[in-house]
Coordinates of C-alpha atoms in Angstrom, one line a residue:
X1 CA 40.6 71.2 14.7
X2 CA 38.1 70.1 17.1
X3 CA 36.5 73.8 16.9
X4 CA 36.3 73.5 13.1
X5 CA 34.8 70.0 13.5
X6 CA 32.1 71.4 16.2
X7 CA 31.1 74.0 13.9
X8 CA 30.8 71.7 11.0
X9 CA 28.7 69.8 12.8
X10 CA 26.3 72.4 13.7
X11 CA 25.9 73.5 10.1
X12 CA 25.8 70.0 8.6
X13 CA 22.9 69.8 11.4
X14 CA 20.9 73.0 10.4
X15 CA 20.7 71.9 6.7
X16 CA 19.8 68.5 8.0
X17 CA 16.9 70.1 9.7
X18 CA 15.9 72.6 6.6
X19 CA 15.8 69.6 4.4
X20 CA 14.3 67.5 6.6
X21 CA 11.3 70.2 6.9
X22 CA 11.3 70.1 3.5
X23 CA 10.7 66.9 3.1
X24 CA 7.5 67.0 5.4
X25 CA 6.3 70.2 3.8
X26 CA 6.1 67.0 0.4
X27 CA 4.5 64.8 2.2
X28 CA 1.9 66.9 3.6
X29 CA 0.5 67.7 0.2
X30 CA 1.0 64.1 -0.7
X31 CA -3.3 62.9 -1.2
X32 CA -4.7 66.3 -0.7
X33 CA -7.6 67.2 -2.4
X34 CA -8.9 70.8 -2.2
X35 CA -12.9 71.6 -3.2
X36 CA -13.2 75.2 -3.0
X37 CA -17.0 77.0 -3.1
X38 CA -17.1 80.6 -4.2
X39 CA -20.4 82.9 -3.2
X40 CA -21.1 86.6 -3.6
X41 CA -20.7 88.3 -0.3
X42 CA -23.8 89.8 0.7
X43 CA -23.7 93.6 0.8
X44 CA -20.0 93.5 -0.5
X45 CA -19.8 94.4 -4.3
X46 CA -17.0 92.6 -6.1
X47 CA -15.9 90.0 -2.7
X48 CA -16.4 86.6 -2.9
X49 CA -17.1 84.1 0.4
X50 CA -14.5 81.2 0.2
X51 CA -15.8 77.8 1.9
X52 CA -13.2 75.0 1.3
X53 CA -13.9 70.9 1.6
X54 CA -10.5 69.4 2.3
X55 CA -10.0 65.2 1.6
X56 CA -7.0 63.7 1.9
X57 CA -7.9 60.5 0.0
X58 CA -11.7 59.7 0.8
X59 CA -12.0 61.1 3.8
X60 CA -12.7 64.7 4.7
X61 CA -10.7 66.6 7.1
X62 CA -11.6 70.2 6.8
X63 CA -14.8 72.3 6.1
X64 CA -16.0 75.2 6.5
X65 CA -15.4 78.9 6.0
X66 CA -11.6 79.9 4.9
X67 CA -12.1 83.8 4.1
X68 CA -13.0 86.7 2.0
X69 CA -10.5 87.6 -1.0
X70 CA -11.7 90.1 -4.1
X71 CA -10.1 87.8 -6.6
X72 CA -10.0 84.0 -6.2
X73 CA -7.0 83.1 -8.6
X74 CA -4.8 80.2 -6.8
X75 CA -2.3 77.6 -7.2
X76 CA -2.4 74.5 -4.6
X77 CA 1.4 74.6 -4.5
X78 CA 1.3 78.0 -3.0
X79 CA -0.5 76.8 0.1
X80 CA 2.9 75.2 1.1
X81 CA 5.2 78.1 1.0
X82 CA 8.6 77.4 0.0
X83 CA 11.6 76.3 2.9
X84 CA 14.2 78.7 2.0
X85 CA 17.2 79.1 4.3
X86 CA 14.9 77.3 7.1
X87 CA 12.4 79.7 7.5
X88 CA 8.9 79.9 5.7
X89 CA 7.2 83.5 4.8
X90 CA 2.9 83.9 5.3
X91 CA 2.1 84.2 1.4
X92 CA -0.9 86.5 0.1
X93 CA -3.3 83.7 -0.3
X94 CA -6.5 82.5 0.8
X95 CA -4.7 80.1 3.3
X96 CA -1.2 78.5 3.8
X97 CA 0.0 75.4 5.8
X98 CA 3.2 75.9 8.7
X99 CA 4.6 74.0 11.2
X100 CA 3.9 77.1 13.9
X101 CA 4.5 74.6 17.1
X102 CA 7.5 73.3 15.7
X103 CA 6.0 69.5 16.5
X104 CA 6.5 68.3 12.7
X105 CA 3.2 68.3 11.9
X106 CA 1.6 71.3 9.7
X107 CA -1.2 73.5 11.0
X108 CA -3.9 74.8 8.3
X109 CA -3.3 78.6 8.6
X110 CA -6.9 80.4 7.4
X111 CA -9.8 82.6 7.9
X112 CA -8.1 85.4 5.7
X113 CA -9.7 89.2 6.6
X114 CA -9.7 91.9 4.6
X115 CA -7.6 94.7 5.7
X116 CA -7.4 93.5 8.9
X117 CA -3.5 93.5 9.0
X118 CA -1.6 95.8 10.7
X119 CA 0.2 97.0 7.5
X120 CA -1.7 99.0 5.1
X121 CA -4.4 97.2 3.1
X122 CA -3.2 93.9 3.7
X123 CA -5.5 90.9 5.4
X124 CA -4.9 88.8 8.3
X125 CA -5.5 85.2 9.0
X126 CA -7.7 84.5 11.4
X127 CA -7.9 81.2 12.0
X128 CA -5.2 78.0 12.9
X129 CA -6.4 74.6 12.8
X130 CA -4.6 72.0 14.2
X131 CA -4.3 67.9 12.7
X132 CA -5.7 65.7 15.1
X133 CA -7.1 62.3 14.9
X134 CA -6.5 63.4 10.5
X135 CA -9.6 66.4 11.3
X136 CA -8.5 69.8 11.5
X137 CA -9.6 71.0 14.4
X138 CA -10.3 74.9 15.5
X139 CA -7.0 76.0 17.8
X140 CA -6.7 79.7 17.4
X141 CA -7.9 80.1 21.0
X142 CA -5.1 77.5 22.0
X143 CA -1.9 79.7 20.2
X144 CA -3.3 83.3 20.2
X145 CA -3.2 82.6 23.8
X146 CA 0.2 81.4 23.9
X147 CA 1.9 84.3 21.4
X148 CA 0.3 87.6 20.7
X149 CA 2.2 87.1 17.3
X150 CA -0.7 84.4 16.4
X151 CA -2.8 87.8 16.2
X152 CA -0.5 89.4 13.5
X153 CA -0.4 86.4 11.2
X154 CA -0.5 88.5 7.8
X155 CA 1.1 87.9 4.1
X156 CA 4.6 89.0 4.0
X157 CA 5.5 89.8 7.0
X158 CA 4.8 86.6 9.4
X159 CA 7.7 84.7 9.7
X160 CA 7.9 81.0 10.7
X161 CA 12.0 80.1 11.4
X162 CA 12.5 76.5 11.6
X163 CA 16.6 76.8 11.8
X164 CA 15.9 77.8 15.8
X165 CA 12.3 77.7 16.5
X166 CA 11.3 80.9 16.1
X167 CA 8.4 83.2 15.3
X168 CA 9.3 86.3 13.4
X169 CA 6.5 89.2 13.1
X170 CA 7.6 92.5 10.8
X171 CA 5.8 94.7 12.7
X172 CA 6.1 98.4 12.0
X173 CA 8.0 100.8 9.5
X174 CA 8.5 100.7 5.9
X175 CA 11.8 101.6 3.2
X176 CA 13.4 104.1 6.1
X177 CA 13.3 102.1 9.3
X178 CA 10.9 99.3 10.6
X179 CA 11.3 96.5 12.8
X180 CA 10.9 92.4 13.6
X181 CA 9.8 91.3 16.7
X182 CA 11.4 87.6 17.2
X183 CA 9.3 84.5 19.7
X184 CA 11.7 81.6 20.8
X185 CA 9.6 78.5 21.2
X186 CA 11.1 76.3 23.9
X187 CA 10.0 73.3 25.6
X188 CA 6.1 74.2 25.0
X189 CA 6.4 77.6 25.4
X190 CA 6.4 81.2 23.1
X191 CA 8.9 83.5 24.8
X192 CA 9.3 87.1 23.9
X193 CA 13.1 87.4 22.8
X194 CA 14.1 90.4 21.2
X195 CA 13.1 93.3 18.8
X196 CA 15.7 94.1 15.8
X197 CA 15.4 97.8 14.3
X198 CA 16.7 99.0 11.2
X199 CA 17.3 103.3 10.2
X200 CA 18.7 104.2 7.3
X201 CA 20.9 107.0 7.4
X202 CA 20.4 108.3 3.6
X203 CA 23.7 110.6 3.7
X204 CA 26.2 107.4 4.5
X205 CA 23.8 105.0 3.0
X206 CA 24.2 102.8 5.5
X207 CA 22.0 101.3 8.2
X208 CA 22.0 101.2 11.6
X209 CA 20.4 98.1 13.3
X210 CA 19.5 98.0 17.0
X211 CA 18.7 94.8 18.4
X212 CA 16.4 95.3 21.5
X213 CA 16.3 92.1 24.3
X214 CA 13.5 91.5 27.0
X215 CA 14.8 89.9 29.5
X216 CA 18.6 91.1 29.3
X217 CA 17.7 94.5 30.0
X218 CA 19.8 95.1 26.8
X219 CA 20.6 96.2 23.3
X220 CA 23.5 96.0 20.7
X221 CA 24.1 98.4 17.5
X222 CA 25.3 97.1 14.4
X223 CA 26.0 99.3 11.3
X224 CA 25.9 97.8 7.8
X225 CA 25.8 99.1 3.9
X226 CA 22.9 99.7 2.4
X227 CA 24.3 97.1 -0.1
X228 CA 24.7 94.4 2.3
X229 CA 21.7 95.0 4.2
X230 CA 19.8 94.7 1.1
X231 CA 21.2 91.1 -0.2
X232 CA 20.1 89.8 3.0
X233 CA 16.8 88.1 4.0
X234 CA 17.7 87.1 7.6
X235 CA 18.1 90.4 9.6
X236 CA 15.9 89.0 12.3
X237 CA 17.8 86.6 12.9
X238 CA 20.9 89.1 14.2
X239 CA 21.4 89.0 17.8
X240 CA 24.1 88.9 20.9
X241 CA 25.4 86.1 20.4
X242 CA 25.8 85.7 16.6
X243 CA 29.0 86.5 14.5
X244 CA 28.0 89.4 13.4
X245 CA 27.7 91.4 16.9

């Protein structure tokens, strides 16, 4: 009983913490006003130069230069991508707002590249501002410094997992195999933790994962259906010490 009531605990606390994010993802768009500037971009037929003004009530706290798109279509809502099982996904707009130091207060995630990603024709954001004193101020320097994954920040495939503090990159492969690198944030600090790969072996249709760790000096191999591999949305999160080993 007491094993039951421990692990009851530990769930009723992880979807305490999802909603809880949740609720700060609200507030955060609670009095923000977004003034967005669109301009030709010299010597680039059919790009626009996006400059944003950001108030939250009267007073500004952003402005300045937030990327290069082809198409400038948004929605504001988008900028705050959606919680879902405790972990956020980068979305494929001009900007987005996470939590990416896990300190409760939402980083302005920007500076969006053209084909700068490392998958194929996607962009990369280049920039991370951090809140202080209610002005965003420049800190890409500060993280890029602390997590190479901070240099991979692209739509899709950048992964921000509140449920254990980690940072999730999808960084090679495609529909056969690929693989997420996974960050554990801890006490200040960005920590290389493990790699999970996925093959598919077409005859079976199954898949064979193989989770890759840095500083055990070891790996574990999981085999799954192509049917349950697809239904799920957290393969990164597999490792050791997980049920599912």
């Amino acid at each position: 009983m007491k094993h039951l009531t421990l692990i009851f605990t530990m769930l009723l606390a992880v979807v305490c913490e999802a909603q809880t994010h949740k609720e700060k993802q609200n507030n955060a768009q609670v009095g923000l006003k977004f003034d967005f500037t669109v301009v030709d971009a010299e010597g680039f037929n059919g790009w626009s130069d996006i400059s944003l003004s950001l108030t939250r009530g009267d007073k500004e706290c952003f402005n300045g230069n937030v990327g290069r798109v082809q198409y400038f279509d948004y929605t504001e809502e988008d900028f705050f991508p959606k919680c879902e099982n405790g972990a956020i996904t980068a979305p494929d707009e001009i900007l987005f707002f996470a939590d990416i130091d896990f300190d409760g207060e939402n980083e302005l995630i920007t500076g969006s590249l053209p084909f700068a990603g490392t998958q194929r024709d996607l962009p990369r954001f280049c920039s991370i501002y951090k809140l202080k004193n209610n002005k965003y101020i420049d800190a890409t320097d500060e993280f890029t410094s602390r997590c190479e994954a901070f240099n991979m920040i692209e739509p899709y495939y950048f992964i921000v997992d509140y449920r254990d503090k980690s940072i999730v990159h999808y960084n090679d492969g495609g529909y056969m195999s690929g693989g997420w690198e996974v960050y554990k944030y801890n006490n200040g600090r960005y920590t290389y933790d493990r790699y999970v790969h996925f093959e598919r072996d077409i005859e079976d249709e199954m898949v064979d994962i193989t989770i890759d760790y840095s500083k055990k000096n070891t790996h574990k191999k999981l085999r799954m259906s192509f049917a349950d591999f697809e239904k799920r949305d957290d393969i990164f999160r597999l490792n050791i010490n997980n049920s599912e080993q």
